[in-house]
Amino acid sequence: MSAETVDTAAAPRPGSVRVHVRAALRRAAPALALFTAIRLAGAVCTALWAWHTGRHPRNLLGATWDSNWYLSVARYGYGSPTPHHMWPPDPLADLAFFPLYPGLIRGVSTVLPIGALSAGLLLAWTAAAVAAWGIFAVGAHLHGRRAGTFLVALWALLPHAVIESLSYTEPLLTALAAWALYALLTDRPLWAGALAALAGLARPNGLAVAAAVLAVAAVRTWRRGRDGPVPRQGRPLRHYWAAALIAPAGWLGYVLWVGARTGAGPRGYFQVQEIWGSRFDFGRETLRSLKRMVLHDAPLVQHMAAAVLAAALLLLVLLVLDRPPLPLLAYTAVLVAMALGGTGYFPSKPRFLLPAFPLLVPAAVALARARPRAVVLATGSLAVLSLGYGLYLLTMAPEPL
């Protein structure tokens, strides 16, 4: 990486936190404007189709599939009777949904004069914008502003990027993960540990953020032990040890709470996941799903899921060859392993990979160096695919997201 490619503006400067935030927002403004324009285009397409079919756009975006479970937890808490239209009808089923997002929905709908559905959308859209900002910060820190902007654009133009506009938890996890990774890259381990703990309360695969913190702390400790006493540079090692203790606390705390709630101890959370058919089998179920898809007719959503998984593996190889910083590699590898190695609903696997934005770093760098004509052709094609397939996923796909 040459000195010219690094965003030197990301280095700390004297002044207040407010000055730093304003300066960071100014640097990220073009990327955030582009992200907003892309997602607004998707929302407009969805709204027009919803009105055409007699549905309300707000319900289509805010009360779809898993969104209903989060809304139920926000309104009534865990263990409330399952509404008749929601599956599975098990009193423990809602414990599979981690508490941060529904807790925020309840808090916002209590403070503001809006209902839980509108609060969920407001939080999801805000989280998506914060995620885009964090993604830009990571990309710009590593490869310059232009690459950071393309990294945000590619994340907004994923085939399944419609998730970024729904009341789902992937935008929230991505926001926490992006800023935790940025904190690690800029030597702020305690911030990274705190954000990782929150990520562990957002989604099961939020554990990937803790893995990044633990990996960095382990390598720092190993290097200190190998090199012996050296002049102190950066944060004290004890800050990384503290971050390593904090990072998994959210995930572990919720898993243990679920175990106490079910009366099954540490196994309780995994029994809840079994209700949904979710467990880690090292990819055997994924391979069986691919085999069934080849041998029998399957809807478009399954073929696209297979294509996204194949692309993710290819992009992971390219990322490894690019020799990224350790926290990005650890975080991304764990996310991909959890998506590929877990059982459950095969068409949802692309959604589980939505927070894995570091996979897009090599492509973003390539676009940053490409000629304008190639950039327009690539991004234009992705926009057509993303907006069209997003509309299909939300309104016509025969299977849930």
PDB file of N, CA and C in Angstrom, residues 55-133:
ATOM      1  N   ARG A  55     -50.798  -2.752  -1.622  1.00  0.00           N
ATOM      2  CA  ARG A  55     -50.176  -2.893  -0.306  1.00  0.00           C
ATOM      3  C   ARG A  55     -49.575  -1.566   0.117  1.00  0.00           C
ATOM      4  N   HIS A  56     -49.428  -1.395   1.427  1.00  0.00           N
ATOM      5  CA  HIS A  56     -48.830  -0.165   1.932  1.00  0.00           C
ATOM      6  C   HIS A  56     -47.312  -0.330   1.988  1.00  0.00           C
ATOM      7  N   PRO A  57     -46.546   0.615   1.408  1.00  0.00           N
ATOM      8  CA  PRO A  57     -45.085   0.474   1.394  1.00  0.00           C
ATOM      9  C   PRO A  57     -44.480   0.320   2.791  1.00  0.00           C
ATOM     10  N   ARG A  58     -45.033   1.012   3.775  1.00  0.00           N
ATOM     11  CA  ARG A  58     -44.468   0.922   5.117  1.00  0.00           C
ATOM     12  C   ARG A  58     -44.594  -0.490   5.673  1.00  0.00           C
ATOM     13  N   ASN A  59     -45.728  -1.137   5.433  1.00  0.00           N
ATOM     14  CA  ASN A  59     -45.889  -2.503   5.906  1.00  0.00           C
ATOM     15  C   ASN A  59     -44.985  -3.467   5.143  1.00  0.00           C
ATOM     16  N   LEU A  60     -44.820  -3.209   3.854  1.00  0.00           N
ATOM     17  CA  LEU A  60     -43.975  -4.080   3.052  1.00  0.00           C
ATOM     18  C   LEU A  60     -42.528  -4.018   3.514  1.00  0.00           C
ATOM     19  N   LEU A  61     -42.058  -2.831   3.893  1.00  0.00           N
ATOM     20  CA  LEU A  61     -40.673  -2.663   4.320  1.00  0.00           C
ATOM     21  C   LEU A  61     -40.468  -2.969   5.801  1.00  0.00           C
ATOM     22  N   GLY A  62     -41.489  -2.719   6.607  1.00  0.00           N
ATOM     23  CA  GLY A  62     -41.310  -2.801   8.045  1.00  0.00           C
ATOM     24  C   GLY A  62     -41.939  -3.990   8.728  1.00  0.00           C
ATOM     25  N   ALA A  63     -42.752  -4.772   8.027  1.00  0.00           N
ATOM     26  CA  ALA A  63     -43.427  -5.918   8.669  1.00  0.00           C
ATOM     27  C   ALA A  63     -43.368  -7.120   7.739  1.00  0.00           C
ATOM     28  N   THR A  64     -42.143  -7.512   7.409  1.00  0.00           N
ATOM     29  CA  THR A  64     -41.919  -8.615   6.483  1.00  0.00           C
ATOM     30  C   THR A  64     -41.112  -9.705   7.162  1.00  0.00           C
ATOM     31  N   TRP A  65     -41.645 -10.930   7.199  1.00  0.00           N
ATOM     32  CA  TRP A  65     -40.949 -12.092   7.711  1.00  0.00           C
ATOM     33  C   TRP A  65     -40.358 -11.859   9.107  1.00  0.00           C
ATOM     34  N   ASP A  66     -39.034 -11.862   9.238  1.00  0.00           N
ATOM     35  CA  ASP A  66     -38.419 -11.742  10.565  1.00  0.00           C
ATOM     36  C   ASP A  66     -38.743 -10.430  11.259  1.00  0.00           C
ATOM     37  N   SER A  67     -39.062  -9.390  10.484  1.00  0.00           N
ATOM     38  CA  SER A  67     -39.419  -8.108  11.088  1.00  0.00           C
ATOM     39  C   SER A  67     -40.574  -8.273  12.065  1.00  0.00           C
ATOM     40  N   ASN A  68     -41.514  -9.151  11.747  1.00  0.00           N
ATOM     41  CA  ASN A  68     -42.666  -9.357  12.624  1.00  0.00           C
ATOM     42  C   ASN A  68     -42.239  -9.932  13.980  1.00  0.00           C
ATOM     43  N   TRP A  69     -41.207 -10.771  13.977  1.00  0.00           N
ATOM     44  CA  TRP A  69     -40.723 -11.323  15.240  1.00  0.00           C
ATOM     45  C   TRP A  69     -40.078 -10.240  16.092  1.00  0.00           C
ATOM     46  N   TYR A  70     -39.280  -9.380  15.470  1.00  0.00           N
ATOM     47  CA  TYR A  70     -38.664  -8.299  16.231  1.00  0.00           C
ATOM     48  C   TYR A  70     -39.720  -7.340  16.776  1.00  0.00           C
ATOM     49  N   LEU A  71     -40.736  -7.061  15.971  1.00  0.00           N
ATOM     50  CA  LEU A  71     -41.812  -6.184  16.436  1.00  0.00           C
ATOM     51  C   LEU A  71     -42.572  -6.824  17.590  1.00  0.00           C
ATOM     52  N   SER A  72     -42.780  -8.125  17.524  1.00  0.00           N
ATOM     53  CA  SER A  72     -43.487  -8.818  18.602  1.00  0.00           C
ATOM     54  C   SER A  72     -42.702  -8.741  19.913  1.00  0.00           C
ATOM     55  N   VAL A  73     -41.386  -8.962  19.839  1.00  0.00           N
ATOM     56  CA  VAL A  73     -40.560  -8.871  21.044  1.00  0.00           C
ATOM     57  C   VAL A  73     -40.563  -7.445  21.577  1.00  0.00           C
ATOM     58  N   ALA A  74     -40.493  -6.459  20.676  1.00  0.00           N
ATOM     59  CA  ALA A  74     -40.480  -5.061  21.106  1.00  0.00           C
ATOM     60  C   ALA A  74     -41.782  -4.685  21.804  1.00  0.00           C
ATOM     61  N   ARG A  75     -42.884  -5.190  21.312  1.00  0.00           N
ATOM     62  CA  ARG A  75     -44.195  -4.806  21.859  1.00  0.00           C
ATOM     63  C   ARG A  75     -44.552  -5.577  23.124  1.00  0.00           C
ATOM     64  N   TYR A  76     -44.259  -6.881  23.143  1.00  0.00           N
ATOM     65  CA  TYR A  76     -44.787  -7.727  24.209  1.00  0.00           C
ATOM     66  C   TYR A  76     -43.716  -8.423  25.038  1.00  0.00           C
ATOM     67  N   GLY A  77     -42.458  -8.341  24.622  1.00  0.00           N
ATOM     68  CA  GLY A  77     -41.398  -9.038  25.331  1.00  0.00           C
ATOM     69  C   GLY A  77     -41.281 -10.487  24.883  1.00  0.00           C
ATOM     70  N   TYR A  78     -40.269 -11.155  25.424  1.00  0.00           N
ATOM     71  CA  TYR A  78     -40.054 -12.561  25.076  1.00  0.00           C
ATOM     72  C   TYR A  78     -41.094 -13.449  25.756  1.00  0.00           C
ATOM     73  N   GLY A  79     -41.440 -14.530  25.056  1.00  0.00           N
ATOM     74  CA  GLY A  79     -42.344 -15.514  25.625  1.00  0.00           C
ATOM     75  C   GLY A  79     -43.812 -15.206  25.473  1.00  0.00           C
ATOM     76  N   SER A  80     -44.153 -14.158  24.711  1.00  0.00           N
ATOM     77  CA  SER A  80     -45.568 -13.853  24.497  1.00  0.00           C
ATOM     78  C   SER A  80     -46.150 -14.845  23.499  1.00  0.00           C
ATOM     79  N   PRO A  81     -47.471 -15.046  23.503  1.00  0.00           N
ATOM     80  CA  PRO A  81     -48.084 -15.986  22.561  1.00  0.00           C
ATOM     81  C   PRO A  81     -47.744 -15.621  21.116  1.00  0.00           C
ATOM     82  N   THR A  82     -47.397 -16.626  20.333  1.00  0.00           N
ATOM     83  CA  THR A  82     -47.027 -16.407  18.937  1.00  0.00           C
ATOM     84  C   THR A  82     -48.265 -16.085  18.116  1.00  0.00           C
ATOM     85  N   PRO A  83     -48.271 -14.957  17.366  1.00  0.00           N
ATOM     86  CA  PRO A  83     -49.408 -14.657  16.493  1.00  0.00           C
ATOM     87  C   PRO A  83     -49.670 -15.797  15.527  1.00  0.00           C
ATOM     88  N   HIS A  84     -50.915 -15.942  15.126  1.00  0.00           N
ATOM     89  CA  HIS A  84     -51.314 -17.109  14.340  1.00  0.00           C
ATOM     90  C   HIS A  84     -50.632 -17.173  12.982  1.00  0.00           C
ATOM     91  N   HIS A  85     -50.207 -16.015  12.442  1.00  0.00           N
ATOM     92  CA  HIS A  85     -49.619 -16.008  11.103  1.00  0.00           C
ATOM     93  C   HIS A  85     -48.107 -16.208  11.128  1.00  0.00           C
ATOM     94  N   MET A  86     -47.528 -16.432  12.306  1.00  0.00           N
ATOM     95  CA  MET A  86     -46.072 -16.553  12.418  1.00  0.00           C
ATOM     96  C   MET A  86     -45.689 -17.981  12.777  1.00  0.00           C
ATOM     97  N   TRP A  87     -44.615 -18.438  12.136  1.00  0.00           N
ATOM     98  CA  TRP A  87     -44.131 -19.800  12.341  1.00  0.00           C
ATOM     99  C   TRP A  87     -42.704 -19.733  12.827  1.00  0.00           C
ATOM    100  N   PRO A  88     -42.278 -20.653  13.727  1.00  0.00           N
ATOM    101  CA  PRO A  88     -43.024 -21.770  14.311  1.00  0.00           C
ATOM    102  C   PRO A  88     -43.807 -21.347  15.544  1.00  0.00           C
ATOM    103  N   PRO A  89     -44.925 -21.999  15.814  1.00  0.00           N
ATOM    104  CA  PRO A  89     -45.756 -21.637  16.977  1.00  0.00           C
ATOM    105  C   PRO A  89     -45.226 -22.261  18.255  1.00  0.00           C
ATOM    106  N   ASP A  90     -44.047 -21.854  18.656  1.00  0.00           N
ATOM    107  CA  ASP A  90     -43.409 -22.397  19.844  1.00  0.00           C
ATOM    108  C   ASP A  90     -43.160 -21.254  20.817  1.00  0.00           C
ATOM    109  N   PRO A  91     -43.489 -21.406  22.096  1.00  0.00           N
ATOM    110  CA  PRO A  91     -43.309 -20.289  23.045  1.00  0.00           C
ATOM    111  C   PRO A  91     -41.856 -19.872  23.231  1.00  0.00           C
ATOM    112  N   LEU A  92     -40.910 -20.705  22.823  1.00  0.00           N
ATOM    113  CA  LEU A  92     -39.495 -20.353  22.942  1.00  0.00           C
ATOM    114  C   LEU A  92     -38.903 -19.817  21.645  1.00  0.00           C
ATOM    115  N   ALA A  93     -39.684 -19.793  20.578  1.00  0.00           N
ATOM    116  CA  ALA A  93     -39.134 -19.463  19.262  1.00  0.00           C
ATOM    117  C   ALA A  93     -38.570 -18.050  19.208  1.00  0.00           C
ATOM    118  N   ASP A  94     -39.207 -17.097  19.912  1.00  0.00           N
ATOM    119  CA  ASP A  94     -38.733 -15.718  19.803  1.00  0.00           C
ATOM    120  C   ASP A  94     -37.400 -15.491  20.514  1.00  0.00           C
ATOM    121  N   LEU A  95     -36.946 -16.455  21.323  1.00  0.00           N
ATOM    122  CA  LEU A  95     -35.648 -16.311  21.976  1.00  0.00           C
ATOM    123  C   LEU A  95     -34.491 -16.415  20.985  1.00  0.00           C
ATOM    124  N   ALA A  96     -34.771 -16.842  19.769  1.00  0.00           N
ATOM    125  CA  ALA A  96     -33.728 -16.889  18.743  1.00  0.00           C
ATOM    126  C   ALA A  96     -33.372 -15.504  18.229  1.00  0.00           C
ATOM    127  N   PHE A  97     -34.193 -14.504  18.549  1.00  0.00           N
ATOM    128  CA  PHE A  97     -33.987 -13.150  18.047  1.00  0.00           C
ATOM    129  C   PHE A  97     -33.323 -12.308  19.135  1.00  0.00           C
ATOM    130  N   PHE A  98     -32.124 -11.850  18.840  1.00  0.00           N
ATOM    131  CA  PHE A  98     -31.308 -11.172  19.853  1.00  0.00           C
ATOM    132  C   PHE A  98     -31.930  -9.833  20.251  1.00  0.00           C
ATOM    133  N   PRO A  99     -31.620  -9.332  21.446  1.00  0.00           N
ATOM    134  CA  PRO A  99     -32.456  -8.293  22.065  1.00  0.00           C
ATOM    135  C   PRO A  99     -32.131  -6.852  21.707  1.00  0.00           C
ATOM    136  N   LEU A 100     -30.998  -6.545  21.092  1.00  0.00           N
ATOM    137  CA  LEU A 100     -30.626  -5.139  20.931  1.00  0.00           C
ATOM    138  C   LEU A 100     -31.612  -4.383  20.056  1.00  0.00           C
ATOM    139  N   TYR A 101     -31.932  -4.919  18.898  1.00  0.00           N
ATOM    140  CA  TYR A 101     -32.832  -4.218  17.973  1.00  0.00           C
ATOM    141  C   TYR A 101     -34.241  -4.053  18.544  1.00  0.00           C
ATOM    142  N   PRO A 102     -34.889  -5.123  19.023  1.00  0.00           N
ATOM    143  CA  PRO A 102     -36.220  -4.900  19.622  1.00  0.00           C
ATOM    144  C   PRO A 102     -36.179  -3.984  20.833  1.00  0.00           C
ATOM    145  N   GLY A 103     -35.090  -4.024  21.604  1.00  0.00           N
ATOM    146  CA  GLY A 103     -34.966  -3.102  22.735  1.00  0.00           C
ATOM    147  C   GLY A 103     -34.900  -1.658  22.275  1.00  0.00           C
ATOM    148  N   LEU A 104     -34.158  -1.408  21.199  1.00  0.00           N
ATOM    149  CA  LEU A 104     -34.100  -0.053  20.651  1.00  0.00           C
ATOM    150  C   LEU A 104     -35.448   0.380  20.092  1.00  0.00           C
ATOM    151  N   ILE A 105     -36.159  -0.549  19.454  1.00  0.00           N
ATOM    152  CA  ILE A 105     -37.494  -0.226  18.934  1.00  0.00           C
ATOM    153  C   ILE A 105     -38.411   0.207  20.070  1.00  0.00           C
ATOM    154  N   ARG A 106     -38.388  -0.559  21.142  1.00  0.00           N
ATOM    155  CA  ARG A 106     -39.244  -0.204  22.283  1.00  0.00           C
ATOM    156  C   ARG A 106     -38.855   1.164  22.848  1.00  0.00           C
ATOM    157  N   GLY A 107     -37.553   1.423  22.953  1.00  0.00           N
ATOM    158  CA  GLY A 107     -37.113   2.703  23.493  1.00  0.00           C
ATOM    159  C   GLY A 107     -37.519   3.870  22.615  1.00  0.00           C
ATOM    160  N   VAL A 108     -37.326   3.742  21.306  1.00  0.00           N
ATOM    161  CA  VAL A 108     -37.672   4.838  20.394  1.00  0.00           C
ATOM    162  C   VAL A 108     -39.178   5.060  20.348  1.00  0.00           C
ATOM    163  N   SER A 109     -39.952   3.986  20.292  1.00  0.00           N
ATOM    164  CA  SER A 109     -41.412   4.144  20.230  1.00  0.00           C
ATOM    165  C   SER A 109     -41.980   4.669  21.543  1.00  0.00           C
ATOM    166  N   THR A 110     -41.234   4.524  22.643  1.00  0.00           N
ATOM    167  CA  THR A 110     -41.671   5.094  23.918  1.00  0.00           C
ATOM    168  C   THR A 110     -41.375   6.584  23.978  1.00  0.00           C
ATOM    169  N   VAL A 111     -40.234   6.986  23.447  1.00  0.00           N
ATOM    170  CA  VAL A 111     -39.815   8.383  23.512  1.00  0.00           C
ATOM    171  C   VAL A 111     -40.496   9.227  22.440  1.00  0.00           C
ATOM    172  N   LEU A 112     -40.627   8.676  21.234  1.00  0.00           N
ATOM    173  CA  LEU A 112     -41.207   9.421  20.125  1.00  0.00           C
ATOM    174  C   LEU A 112     -42.660   9.006  19.911  1.00  0.00           C
ATOM    175  N   PRO A 113     -43.482   9.923  19.398  1.00  0.00           N
ATOM    176  CA  PRO A 113     -44.901   9.603  19.178  1.00  0.00           C
ATOM    177  C   PRO A 113     -45.114   8.812  17.897  1.00  0.00           C
ATOM    178  N   ILE A 114     -44.415   7.687  17.777  1.00  0.00           N
ATOM    179  CA  ILE A 114     -44.578   6.814  16.610  1.00  0.00           C
ATOM    180  C   ILE A 114     -44.723   5.390  17.115  1.00  0.00           C
ATOM    181  N   GLY A 115     -45.318   4.555  16.307  1.00  0.00           N
ATOM    182  CA  GLY A 115     -45.510   3.173  16.691  1.00  0.00           C
ATOM    183  C   GLY A 115     -44.242   2.352  16.509  1.00  0.00           C
ATOM    184  N   ALA A 116     -44.327   1.085  16.931  1.00  0.00           N
ATOM    185  CA  ALA A 116     -43.163   0.211  16.866  1.00  0.00           C
ATOM    186  C   ALA A 116     -42.730  -0.026  15.425  1.00  0.00           C
ATOM    187  N   LEU A 117     -43.676  -0.153  14.498  1.00  0.00           N
ATOM    188  CA  LEU A 117     -43.323  -0.414  13.109  1.00  0.00           C
ATOM    189  C   LEU A 117     -42.512   0.736  12.529  1.00  0.00           C
ATOM    190  N   SER A 118     -42.969   1.960  12.725  1.00  0.00           N
ATOM    191  CA  SER A 118     -42.236   3.128  12.225  1.00  0.00           C
ATOM    192  C   SER A 118     -40.894   3.289  12.935  1.00  0.00           C
ATOM    193  N   ALA A 119     -40.866   2.983  14.234  1.00  0.00           N
ATOM    194  CA  ALA A 119     -39.609   3.066  14.976  1.00  0.00           C
ATOM    195  C   ALA A 119     -38.601   2.060  14.432  1.00  0.00           C
ATOM    196  N   GLY A 120     -39.065   0.868  14.089  1.00  0.00           N
ATOM    197  CA  GLY A 120     -38.171  -0.136  13.527  1.00  0.00           C
ATOM    198  C   GLY A 120     -37.564   0.311  12.214  1.00  0.00           C
ATOM    199  N   LEU A 121     -38.383   0.898  11.357  1.00  0.00           N
ATOM    200  CA  LEU A 121     -37.861   1.399  10.085  1.00  0.00           C
ATOM    201  C   LEU A 121     -36.889   2.549  10.294  1.00  0.00           C
ATOM    202  N   LEU A 122     -37.231   3.463  11.192  1.00  0.00           N
ATOM    203  CA  LEU A 122     -36.346   4.595  11.468  1.00  0.00           C
ATOM    204  C   LEU A 122     -34.987   4.100  11.962  1.00  0.00           C
ATOM    205  N   LEU A 123     -34.998   3.131  12.848  1.00  0.00           N
ATOM    206  CA  LEU A 123     -33.746   2.592  13.365  1.00  0.00           C
ATOM    207  C   LEU A 123     -32.961   1.864  12.282  1.00  0.00           C
ATOM    208  N   ALA A 124     -33.649   1.070  11.466  1.00  0.00           N
ATOM    209  CA  ALA A 124     -32.963   0.311  10.424  1.00  0.00           C
ATOM    210  C   ALA A 124     -32.328   1.245   9.401  1.00  0.00           C
ATOM    211  N   TRP A 125     -33.052   2.283   8.986  1.00  0.00           N
ATOM    212  CA  TRP A 125     -32.503   3.217   7.995  1.00  0.00           C
ATOM    213  C   TRP A 125     -31.341   4.017   8.588  1.00  0.00           C
ATOM    214  N   THR A 126     -31.478   4.411   9.857  1.00  0.00           N
ATOM    215  CA  THR A 126     -30.378   5.121  10.501  1.00  0.00           C
ATOM    216  C   THR A 126     -29.150   4.223  10.619  1.00  0.00           C
ATOM    217  N   ALA A 127     -29.377   2.970  11.008  1.00  0.00           N
ATOM    218  CA  ALA A 127     -28.262   2.024  11.127  1.00  0.00           C
ATOM    219  C   ALA A 127     -27.591   1.804   9.775  1.00  0.00           C
ATOM    220  N   ALA A 128     -28.377   1.725   8.701  1.00  0.00           N
ATOM    221  CA  ALA A 128     -27.801   1.531   7.371  1.00  0.00           C
ATOM    222  C   ALA A 128     -26.919   2.712   6.990  1.00  0.00           C
ATOM    223  N   ALA A 129     -27.360   3.931   7.299  1.00  0.00           N
ATOM    224  CA  ALA A 129     -26.557   5.121   6.994  1.00  0.00           C
ATOM    225  C   ALA A 129     -25.276   5.138   7.826  1.00  0.00           C
ATOM    226  N   VAL A 130     -25.379   4.797   9.109  1.00  0.00           N
ATOM    227  CA  VAL A 130     -24.198   4.739   9.964  1.00  0.00           C
ATOM    228  C   VAL A 130     -23.248   3.640   9.479  1.00  0.00           C
ATOM    229  N   ALA A 131     -23.821   2.529   9.011  1.00  0.00           N
ATOM    230  CA  ALA A 131     -22.993   1.459   8.457  1.00  0.00           C
ATOM    231  C   ALA A 131     -22.243   1.937   7.220  1.00  0.00           C
ATOM    232  N   ALA A 132     -22.936   2.646   6.334  1.00  0.00           N
ATOM    233  CA  ALA A 132     -22.277   3.171   5.132  1.00  0.00           C
ATOM    234  C   ALA A 132     -21.137   4.113   5.508  1.00  0.00           C
ATOM    235  N   TRP A 133     -21.352   4.933   6.515  1.00  0.00           N
ATOM    236  CA  TRP A 133     -20.308   5.844   6.982  1.00  0.00           C
ATOM    237  C   TRP A 133     -19.102   5.056   7.506  1.00  0.00           C
TER     238      TRP A 133
END
